[in-house]
Amino acid sequence: SKMVACLEQNSDVRLAVSRRGFIDSDGCLLPREVLPPTPFDHQTEEYAIYDGREVGRVTLMSSSNFLGEPSAVLFRRNDLQHHYWRADCRGYLVISDVVMWLELLEKGDLAVFRDPLSYYRQHKAQEGQQPDVVVLSRVEWFRIIQEYHARGIFLDDAEYLTALEQLYKDREAAIIKMQSVVKPAMWQRYEACFRQIRAILGQS
């Protein structure tokens, strides 16, 4: 109801989200200090409005879905062409929610509510924690970064390279450790993707 009122009062807002509360497998609320930071952590108003193009830029440069899952957002159905729940989000399988948010942010601004209006359960069995899914997400982030740079939206040339550098650092920091538990076909796809990134960045 709070998000509905916000959208009704702000015609330029195309996406409303709230900061999420996180709970563990036992339903216990996780303290915010153990969670990854977001660009909105210091917001003091009940909700604040942010420029959609800037939020899209930060999303792509960080390769991070800090906006949340579909249960954490609200938008006008007519503003969205490609729909996650119909499995028609331009062929994206893992980050299709992010692709939806970016499509909306192309068209307008973002409203962020300071207090959690939904809760997200974190546990080891969820799909997003599976190694093949994590690795595929990196491939899809590369694709979406390329797509928006080619269209001249969100990223200029320098920001495009910075986004790829961040994606490559993520590989070195965490993804490479998953090789032994990822299916060989998926790992080959991932390696082909990162050969492209190395070539773009001029690395051997």
Coordinates of N, CA and C in Angstrom, one line a residue:
S1 N 0.8 -1.2 0.0 CA 0.0 0.0 0.0 C 0.9 1.3 0.0
K2 N 2.0 1.2 0.7 CA 2.9 2.4 0.7 C 3.5 2.6 -0.7
M3 N 3.9 1.5 -1.4 CA 4.5 1.6 -2.7 C 3.4 2.1 -3.7
V4 N 2.2 1.6 -3.6 CA 1.1 2.1 -4.4 C 0.9 3.6 -4.3
A5 N 0.8 4.1 -3.1 CA 0.7 5.5 -2.9 C 1.8 6.3 -3.5
C6 N 3.0 5.8 -3.4 CA 4.2 6.4 -3.9 C 4.1 6.5 -5.5
L7 N 3.7 5.4 -6.1 CA 3.6 5.4 -7.6 C 2.5 6.4 -8.0
E8 N 1.4 6.4 -7.3 CA 0.3 7.3 -7.6 C 0.7 8.8 -7.5
Q9 N 1.6 9.1 -6.6 CA 2.0 10.5 -6.3 C 3.2 10.9 -7.1
N10 N 3.9 10.0 -7.8 CA 5.1 10.3 -8.5 C 5.1 9.7 -9.8
S11 N 4.7 10.4 -10.8 CA 4.5 9.9 -12.2 C 5.8 9.5 -12.8
D12 N 6.9 10.1 -12.4 CA 8.2 9.8 -13.0 C 8.9 8.5 -12.5
V13 N 8.3 8.0 -11.4 CA 8.9 6.8 -10.8 C 8.3 5.6 -11.5
R14 N 9.3 4.8 -12.0 CA 8.9 3.5 -12.7 C 9.1 2.3 -11.9
L15 N 9.8 2.4 -10.8 CA 10.1 1.2 -10.0 C 10.2 1.6 -8.5
A16 N 9.5 0.9 -7.6 CA 9.5 1.2 -6.2 C 10.1 -0.1 -5.5
V17 N 11.0 0.1 -4.6 CA 11.6 -1.0 -3.9 C 11.7 -0.6 -2.4
S18 N 11.9 -1.6 -1.6 CA 12.2 -1.3 -0.2 C 13.5 -2.0 0.2
R19 N 14.2 -1.5 1.2 CA 15.3 -2.3 1.7 C 14.7 -3.6 2.3
R20 N 15.4 -4.7 2.0 CA 14.8 -6.0 2.5 C 15.4 -6.3 3.8
G21 N 14.5 -7.1 4.6 CA 15.0 -7.7 5.8 C 15.5 -9.1 5.4
F22 N 16.5 -9.6 6.0 CA 17.0 -11.0 5.6 C 16.8 -11.9 6.8
I23 N 16.3 -13.1 6.6 CA 16.2 -14.1 7.6 C 16.9 -15.4 7.2
D24 N 17.3 -16.1 8.2 CA 18.1 -17.4 7.9 C 17.1 -18.5 7.8
S25 N 17.6 -19.7 7.7 CA 16.8 -20.9 7.4 C 15.8 -21.2 8.6
D26 N 16.1 -20.7 9.8 CA 15.3 -20.9 10.9 C 14.3 -19.7 11.1
G27 N 14.3 -18.7 10.2 CA 13.4 -17.6 10.3 C 13.9 -16.5 11.2
C28 N 15.2 -16.5 11.6 CA 15.7 -15.5 12.5 C 16.2 -14.3 11.7
L29 N 15.9 -13.1 12.1 CA 16.3 -11.9 11.4 C 17.8 -11.8 11.5
L30 N 18.5 -11.6 10.3 CA 19.9 -11.3 10.3 C 20.2 -9.9 10.6
P31 N 21.2 -9.5 11.4 CA 21.5 -8.1 11.6 C 22.1 -7.5 10.3
R32 N 21.7 -6.2 10.1 CA 22.0 -5.5 8.9 C 23.6 -5.4 8.7
E33 N 24.3 -5.3 9.8 CA 25.7 -5.2 9.7 C 26.5 -6.3 9.1
V34 N 25.8 -7.5 9.0 CA 26.5 -8.7 8.3 C 26.1 -8.8 6.9
L35 N 25.2 -7.9 6.4 CA 24.7 -8.0 5.0 C 25.6 -7.1 4.1
P36 N 25.6 -7.4 2.8 CA 26.3 -6.5 1.9 C 25.8 -5.1 1.9
P37 N 26.6 -4.1 1.8 CA 26.1 -2.7 1.7 C 25.4 -2.4 0.4
T38 N 24.5 -1.4 0.5 CA 23.8 -1.0 -0.7 C 24.0 0.5 -0.8
P39 N 23.7 1.1 -1.9 CA 23.9 2.6 -2.1 C 22.9 3.4 -1.2
F40 N 21.9 2.7 -0.6 CA 20.8 3.4 0.1 C 20.9 3.3 1.6
D41 N 22.0 2.8 2.1 CA 22.1 2.5 3.6 C 22.0 3.7 4.5
H42 N 22.4 4.9 3.9 CA 22.3 6.1 4.8 C 21.1 7.0 4.6
Q43 N 20.1 6.4 3.9 CA 18.9 7.1 3.6 C 18.1 7.3 4.9
T44 N 17.6 8.5 5.1 CA 16.9 8.8 6.4 C 15.4 9.0 6.2
E45 N 15.0 9.5 5.0 CA 13.5 9.7 4.7 C 12.8 8.4 4.6
E46 N 11.5 8.4 4.8 CA 10.7 7.2 4.6 C 10.9 6.6 3.3
Y47 N 10.9 7.4 2.2 CA 11.3 7.0 0.9 C 12.0 8.1 0.2
A48 N 12.9 7.8 -0.7 CA 13.6 8.8 -1.5 C 13.6 8.4 -2.9
I49 N 13.7 9.3 -3.8 CA 13.6 9.1 -5.2 C 15.0 9.3 -5.8
Y50 N 15.4 8.4 -6.6 CA 16.8 8.4 -7.2 C 16.6 8.4 -8.8
D51 N 17.6 9.0 -9.4 CA 17.6 9.0 -10.9 C 17.8 7.6 -11.5
G52 N 16.9 7.2 -12.3 CA 16.9 5.8 -12.8 C 18.1 5.5 -13.6
R53 N 18.6 6.5 -14.4 CA 19.8 6.2 -15.2 C 21.0 6.0 -14.3
E54 N 21.1 6.8 -13.2 CA 22.2 6.6 -12.3 C 22.2 5.3 -11.6
V55 N 21.0 4.9 -11.2 CA 20.9 3.6 -10.5 C 21.2 2.4 -11.5
G56 N 20.8 2.6 -12.7 CA 21.1 1.6 -13.7 C 22.6 1.5 -13.9
R57 N 23.3 2.6 -13.9 CA 24.8 2.7 -14.1 C 25.5 1.9 -12.9
V58 N 25.0 2.3 -11.7 CA 25.7 1.6 -10.5 C 25.4 0.1 -10.5
T59 N 24.2 -0.3 -10.9 CA 23.9 -1.7 -11.0 C 24.8 -2.5 -11.9
L60 N 25.0 -1.9 -13.1 CA 25.9 -2.6 -14.1 C 27.3 -2.5 -13.7
M61 N 27.8 -1.4 -13.1 CA 29.2 -1.3 -12.7 C 29.5 -2.2 -11.5
S62 N 28.6 -2.6 -10.7 CA 28.8 -3.4 -9.6 C 28.4 -4.9 -9.8
S63 N 27.8 -5.2 -10.9 CA 27.2 -6.5 -11.2 C 26.5 -7.1 -10.0
S64 N 25.6 -6.2 -9.5 CA 25.0 -6.6 -8.2 C 23.5 -6.2 -8.2
N65 N 22.7 -7.1 -7.7 CA 21.2 -6.9 -7.6 C 20.9 -6.4 -6.2
F66 N 21.3 -5.1 -5.9 CA 21.0 -4.6 -4.6 C 19.6 -4.0 -4.5
L67 N 18.8 -4.1 -5.6 CA 17.4 -3.7 -5.6 C 16.5 -4.8 -5.1
G68 N 16.9 -6.0 -5.2 CA 16.1 -7.1 -4.6 C 15.4 -8.0 -5.6
E69 N 14.6 -8.9 -5.0 CA 13.9 -9.9 -5.8 C 12.5 -9.4 -6.1
P70 N 11.8 -10.2 -7.0 CA 10.5 -9.7 -7.4 C 9.5 -9.4 -6.3
S71 N 9.6 -10.1 -5.1 CA 8.7 -9.8 -4.0 C 9.0 -8.5 -3.3
A72 N 10.1 -7.9 -3.6 CA 10.5 -6.6 -2.9 C 10.2 -5.4 -3.7
V73 N 9.6 -5.5 -4.9 CA 9.4 -4.3 -5.8 C 7.9 -4.2 -6.2
L74 N 7.6 -3.0 -6.7 CA 6.3 -2.7 -7.3 C 6.5 -1.8 -8.5
F75 N 5.8 -2.1 -9.6 CA 5.9 -1.3 -10.8 C 4.5 -1.3 -11.5
R76 N 4.4 -0.5 -12.5 CA 3.2 -0.5 -13.3 C 3.4 -1.5 -14.5
R77 N 2.5 -2.4 -14.6 CA 2.6 -3.5 -15.6 C 2.8 -3.0 -17.0
N78 N 2.2 -1.8 -17.3 CA 2.3 -1.3 -18.7 C 3.7 -0.8 -19.0
D79 N 4.5 -0.5 -18.0 CA 5.8 0.0 -18.2 C 6.8 -1.1 -18.6
L80 N 6.4 -2.4 -18.5 CA 7.3 -3.4 -18.7 C 6.9 -4.3 -20.0
Q81 N 7.9 -4.4 -20.9 CA 7.6 -5.2 -22.1 C 8.0 -6.7 -21.9
H82 N 9.1 -6.9 -21.3 CA 9.6 -8.3 -21.1 C 9.3 -8.7 -19.7
H83 N 8.6 -9.8 -19.5 CA 8.1 -10.2 -18.2 C 8.7 -11.4 -17.6
Y84 N 9.3 -11.3 -16.5 CA 10.0 -12.4 -15.8 C 9.1 -13.6 -15.6
W85 N 7.9 -13.4 -15.1 CA 7.1 -14.5 -14.8 C 6.5 -15.3 -16.0
R86 N 6.7 -14.7 -17.2 CA 6.4 -15.5 -18.4 C 7.6 -16.0 -19.1
A87 N 8.7 -16.0 -18.4 CA 10.0 -16.6 -18.9 C 10.4 -15.9 -20.2
D88 N 10.1 -14.6 -20.3 CA 10.3 -13.9 -21.6 C 11.2 -12.7 -21.3
C89 N 12.2 -12.8 -20.6 CA 13.1 -11.7 -20.3 C 14.3 -11.7 -21.1
R90 N 14.1 -11.7 -22.5 CA 15.2 -11.6 -23.4 C 16.2 -12.7 -23.3
G91 N 15.8 -13.9 -22.8 CA 16.6 -15.0 -22.8 C 17.5 -15.1 -21.5
Y92 N 17.3 -14.2 -20.6 CA 18.1 -14.3 -19.3 C 17.4 -15.3 -18.4
L93 N 18.2 -16.1 -17.8 CA 17.6 -17.2 -16.9 C 17.8 -16.9 -15.4
V94 N 19.0 -16.4 -15.1 CA 19.4 -16.2 -13.7 C 19.2 -14.8 -13.2
I95 N 19.6 -13.8 -14.0 CA 19.4 -12.4 -13.6 C 18.3 -11.7 -14.3
S96 N 17.2 -12.5 -14.6 CA 16.1 -11.9 -15.3 C 15.4 -10.8 -14.5
D97 N 15.4 -10.9 -13.2 CA 14.8 -9.9 -12.4 C 15.6 -8.6 -12.6
V98 N 16.9 -8.7 -12.6 CA 17.7 -7.5 -12.8 C 17.4 -6.9 -14.2
V99 N 17.3 -7.7 -15.2 CA 17.0 -7.2 -16.5 C 15.7 -6.5 -16.5
M100 N 14.7 -6.9 -15.8 CA 13.4 -6.2 -15.6 C 13.6 -4.9 -15.0
W101 N 14.4 -4.8 -13.9 CA 14.6 -3.5 -13.2 C 15.3 -2.5 -14.1
L102 N 16.3 -3.0 -14.9 CA 17.0 -2.1 -15.8 C 16.1 -1.6 -16.9
E103 N 15.2 -2.4 -17.4 CA 14.3 -2.0 -18.4 C 13.4 -0.9 -17.9
L104 N 12.9 -1.0 -16.6 CA 12.1 0.0 -16.0 C 12.9 1.3 -15.7
L105 N 14.2 1.1 -15.3 CA 15.0 2.3 -15.0 C 15.4 3.1 -16.3
E106 N 15.3 2.4 -17.4 CA 15.5 3.2 -18.7 C 14.5 4.2 -18.8
K107 N 13.3 4.0 -18.3 CA 12.1 4.8 -18.5 C 11.8 5.9 -17.5
G108 N 12.5 5.7 -16.3 CA 12.1 6.6 -15.2 C 12.9 6.4 -14.0
D109 N 12.4 6.9 -12.9 CA 13.2 6.9 -11.6 C 12.8 5.8 -10.7
L110 N 13.6 5.7 -9.6 CA 13.5 4.7 -8.6 C 13.1 5.3 -7.3
A111 N 12.1 4.7 -6.6 CA 11.8 5.1 -5.2 C 12.2 4.0 -4.3
V112 N 12.9 4.3 -3.2 CA 13.4 3.4 -2.3 C 12.9 3.7 -0.9
F113 N 12.2 2.7 -0.3 CA 11.7 2.8 1.1 C 12.8 2.4 2.1
R114 N 12.9 3.2 3.1 CA 14.0 3.1 4.1 C 13.8 1.8 4.9
D115 N 12.6 1.5 5.3 CA 12.4 0.3 6.2 C 12.0 -0.9 5.4
P116 N 12.3 -2.1 5.8 CA 12.0 -3.3 5.1 C 10.5 -3.5 5.0
L117 N 10.0 -3.8 3.8 CA 8.6 -4.1 3.5 C 8.5 -5.5 3.1
S118 N 9.6 -6.3 3.0 CA 9.5 -7.7 2.7 C 10.7 -8.3 3.3
Y119 N 10.7 -9.7 3.4 CA 11.9 -10.4 3.9 C 12.3 -11.5 3.0
Y120 N 13.6 -11.7 2.9 CA 14.3 -12.6 2.0 C 15.0 -13.7 2.9
R121 N 14.6 -14.9 2.6 CA 15.3 -16.0 3.4 C 16.5 -16.5 2.7
Q122 N 17.6 -16.6 3.4 CA 18.9 -17.1 2.9 C 19.1 -18.5 3.4
H123 N 19.4 -19.4 2.6 CA 19.7 -20.8 3.0 C 20.5 -21.5 1.9
K124 N 21.3 -22.5 2.3 CA 22.2 -23.1 1.4 C 21.6 -23.9 0.2
A125 N 20.3 -24.3 0.4 CA 19.6 -25.1 -0.6 C 19.0 -24.2 -1.7
Q126 N 18.9 -22.9 -1.6 CA 18.2 -22.1 -2.5 C 19.0 -22.1 -3.9
E127 N 18.2 -21.9 -4.9 CA 18.8 -21.9 -6.3 C 19.9 -21.0 -6.5
G128 N 19.8 -19.8 -6.0 CA 20.9 -18.8 -6.2 C 22.2 -19.1 -5.5
Q129 N 22.2 -20.1 -4.7 CA 23.4 -20.5 -4.0 C 24.1 -21.7 -4.7
Q130 N 23.5 -22.3 -5.8 CA 24.1 -23.4 -6.5 C 25.2 -23.0 -7.4
P131 N 26.3 -23.7 -7.4 CA 27.5 -23.3 -8.2 C 27.2 -23.0 -9.7
D132 N 26.5 -23.9 -10.3 CA 26.2 -23.7 -11.7 C 25.4 -22.4 -12.0
V133 N 24.5 -22.1 -11.1 CA 23.6 -20.9 -11.2 C 24.5 -19.7 -10.9
V134 N 25.4 -19.7 -10.0 CA 26.3 -18.6 -9.7 C 27.2 -18.3 -10.9
V135 N 27.7 -19.3 -11.5 CA 28.6 -19.2 -12.6 C 27.8 -18.6 -13.8
L136 N 26.6 -19.2 -14.1 CA 25.8 -18.7 -15.2 C 25.5 -17.2 -15.0
S137 N 25.3 -16.8 -13.7 CA 25.0 -15.4 -13.5 C 26.1 -14.5 -14.0
R138 N 27.3 -14.9 -13.8 CA 28.5 -14.1 -14.3 C 28.4 -14.0 -15.8
V139 N 28.1 -15.0 -16.5 CA 28.0 -15.0 -17.9 C 26.9 -14.0 -18.3
E140 N 25.8 -14.1 -17.6 CA 24.7 -13.2 -18.0 C 25.0 -11.7 -17.6
W141 N 25.7 -11.5 -16.6 CA 26.1 -10.1 -16.3 C 27.0 -9.5 -17.4
F142 N 27.9 -10.3 -17.9 CA 28.7 -9.9 -19.0 C 27.8 -9.5 -20.2
R143 N 26.9 -10.4 -20.5 CA 26.0 -10.1 -21.6 C 25.2 -8.8 -21.4
I144 N 24.6 -8.6 -20.2 CA 23.8 -7.4 -20.1 C 24.7 -6.1 -20.1
I145 N 25.9 -6.2 -19.5 CA 26.8 -5.1 -19.6 C 27.1 -4.7 -21.1
Q146 N 27.4 -5.7 -21.9 CA 27.7 -5.5 -23.3 C 26.5 -4.9 -24.0
E147 N 25.3 -5.4 -23.7 CA 24.1 -5.0 -24.3 C 23.8 -3.5 -24.1
Y148 N 23.9 -3.1 -22.8 CA 23.6 -1.7 -22.6 C 24.7 -0.7 -23.1
H149 N 26.0 -1.2 -23.0 CA 27.0 -0.4 -23.6 C 26.8 -0.2 -25.1
A150 N 26.5 -1.3 -25.8 CA 26.2 -1.2 -27.2 C 25.1 -0.3 -27.6
R151 N 24.1 -0.2 -26.7 CA 23.0 0.7 -26.9 C 23.2 2.1 -26.5
G152 N 24.3 2.4 -25.8 CA 24.6 3.7 -25.3 C 23.8 4.1 -24.2
I153 N 23.3 3.2 -23.4 CA 22.5 3.5 -22.2 C 23.2 3.1 -20.9
F154 N 23.2 3.9 -19.9 CA 23.8 3.7 -18.6 C 25.3 3.8 -18.5
L155 N 26.0 3.2 -19.5 CA 27.5 3.1 -19.5 C 28.1 3.8 -20.6
D156 N 29.1 4.7 -20.3 CA 30.0 5.2 -21.4 C 31.1 4.3 -21.5
D157 N 32.1 4.6 -22.4 CA 33.2 3.7 -22.7 C 34.0 3.4 -21.5
A158 N 34.4 4.4 -20.7 CA 35.2 4.2 -19.6 C 34.5 3.4 -18.5
E159 N 33.2 3.7 -18.3 CA 32.4 2.9 -17.3 C 32.2 1.5 -17.7
Y160 N 32.1 1.3 -19.0 CA 32.0 -0.1 -19.5 C 33.2 -0.9 -19.2
L161 N 34.4 -0.4 -19.3 CA 35.7 -1.1 -19.0 C 35.7 -1.3 -17.5
T162 N 35.3 -0.3 -16.7 CA 35.3 -0.4 -15.3 C 34.4 -1.6 -14.8
A163 N 33.2 -1.6 -15.5 CA 32.3 -2.7 -15.1 C 32.9 -4.1 -15.4
L164 N 33.6 -4.2 -16.5 CA 34.2 -5.5 -16.9 C 35.4 -5.8 -15.9
E165 N 36.1 -4.8 -15.5 CA 37.2 -5.0 -14.6 C 36.6 -5.5 -13.2
Q166 N 35.5 -5.0 -12.8 CA 34.8 -5.5 -11.6 C 34.4 -6.9 -11.7
L167 N 33.8 -7.3 -12.9 CA 33.4 -8.6 -13.1 C 34.6 -9.6 -13.1
Y168 N 35.7 -9.1 -13.6 CA 36.9 -10.0 -13.7 C 37.4 -10.2 -12.2
K169 N 37.4 -9.1 -11.4 CA 37.9 -9.2 -10.1 C 37.0 -10.2 -9.3
D170 N 35.8 -10.2 -9.6 CA 34.9 -11.2 -8.9 C 35.3 -12.6 -9.2
R171 N 35.7 -12.8 -10.5 CA 36.2 -14.2 -10.9 C 37.4 -14.5 -10.0
E172 N 38.3 -13.7 -9.9 CA 39.5 -14.0 -9.1 C 39.2 -14.2 -7.7
A173 N 38.3 -13.4 -7.1 CA 38.0 -13.5 -5.7 C 37.2 -14.7 -5.3
A174 N 36.3 -15.2 -6.1 CA 35.4 -16.2 -5.6 C 35.0 -17.3 -6.7
I175 N 34.7 -16.9 -7.9 CA 34.2 -17.8 -8.9 C 35.2 -19.0 -9.2
I176 N 36.4 -18.6 -9.4 CA 37.4 -19.6 -9.8 C 37.5 -20.8 -8.8
K177 N 37.1 -20.5 -7.6 CA 37.1 -21.6 -6.6 C 36.0 -22.6 -6.8
M178 N 35.1 -22.3 -7.6 CA 34.0 -23.2 -7.9 C 34.2 -24.2 -9.0
Q179 N 35.3 -24.1 -9.7 CA 35.6 -24.9 -10.9 C 35.3 -26.4 -10.6
S180 N 35.8 -26.9 -9.5 CA 35.7 -28.4 -9.2 C 34.3 -28.9 -9.0
V181 N 33.3 -28.0 -8.8 CA 32.0 -28.4 -8.5 C 31.0 -27.9 -9.6
V182 N 31.5 -27.3 -10.6 CA 30.6 -26.8 -11.7 C 30.6 -27.8 -12.8
K183 N 29.5 -28.0 -13.5 CA 29.5 -29.0 -14.6 C 30.4 -28.5 -15.7
P184 N 31.1 -29.5 -16.3 CA 32.1 -29.1 -17.3 C 31.6 -28.2 -18.5
A185 N 30.4 -28.5 -19.0 CA 29.9 -27.6 -20.0 C 29.7 -26.2 -19.6
M186 N 29.2 -26.0 -18.4 CA 29.0 -24.7 -17.9 C 30.3 -24.0 -17.7
W187 N 31.3 -24.7 -17.2 CA 32.6 -24.1 -17.0 C 33.2 -23.6 -18.3
Q188 N 33.1 -24.4 -19.3 CA 33.6 -24.1 -20.6 C 32.9 -22.8 -21.1
R189 N 31.6 -22.7 -20.9 CA 30.9 -21.5 -21.3 C 31.4 -20.3 -20.6
Y190 N 31.7 -20.5 -19.3 CA 32.2 -19.4 -18.4 C 33.6 -19.0 -18.9
E191 N 34.4 -19.9 -19.2 CA 35.8 -19.6 -19.6 C 35.8 -18.9 -20.9
A192 N 34.9 -19.3 -21.8 CA 34.8 -18.6 -23.1 C 34.4 -17.1 -22.9
C193 N 33.5 -16.9 -22.0 CA 33.1 -15.6 -21.6 C 34.2 -14.7 -21.1
F194 N 35.0 -15.3 -20.2 CA 36.1 -14.5 -19.6 C 37.3 -14.4 -20.5
R195 N 37.4 -15.2 -21.5 CA 38.5 -15.0 -22.6 C 38.1 -13.7 -23.3
Q196 N 36.8 -13.5 -23.6 CA 36.4 -12.3 -24.2 C 36.7 -11.0 -23.4
I197 N 36.4 -11.2 -22.1 CA 36.6 -10.0 -21.2 C 38.1 -9.7 -21.1
R198 N 39.0 -10.7 -21.1 CA 40.4 -10.5 -21.1 C 40.9 -9.8 -22.3
A199 N 40.3 -10.2 -23.5 CA 40.7 -9.6 -24.7 C 40.2 -8.1 -24.8
I200 N 39.0 -7.8 -24.3 CA 38.5 -6.4 -24.2 C 39.4 -5.6 -23.3
L201 N 39.8 -6.1 -22.2 CA 40.6 -5.4 -21.2 C 42.1 -5.4 -21.6
G202 N 42.5 -6.1 -22.7 CA 43.9 -6.1 -23.1 C 44.8 -6.9 -22.2
Q203 N 44.2 -7.9 -21.5 CA 45.0 -8.8 -20.7 C 45.4 -10.1 -21.4
S204 N 46.5 -10.6 -21.0 CA 47.0 -11.9 -21.7 C 46.3 -13.1 -21.1

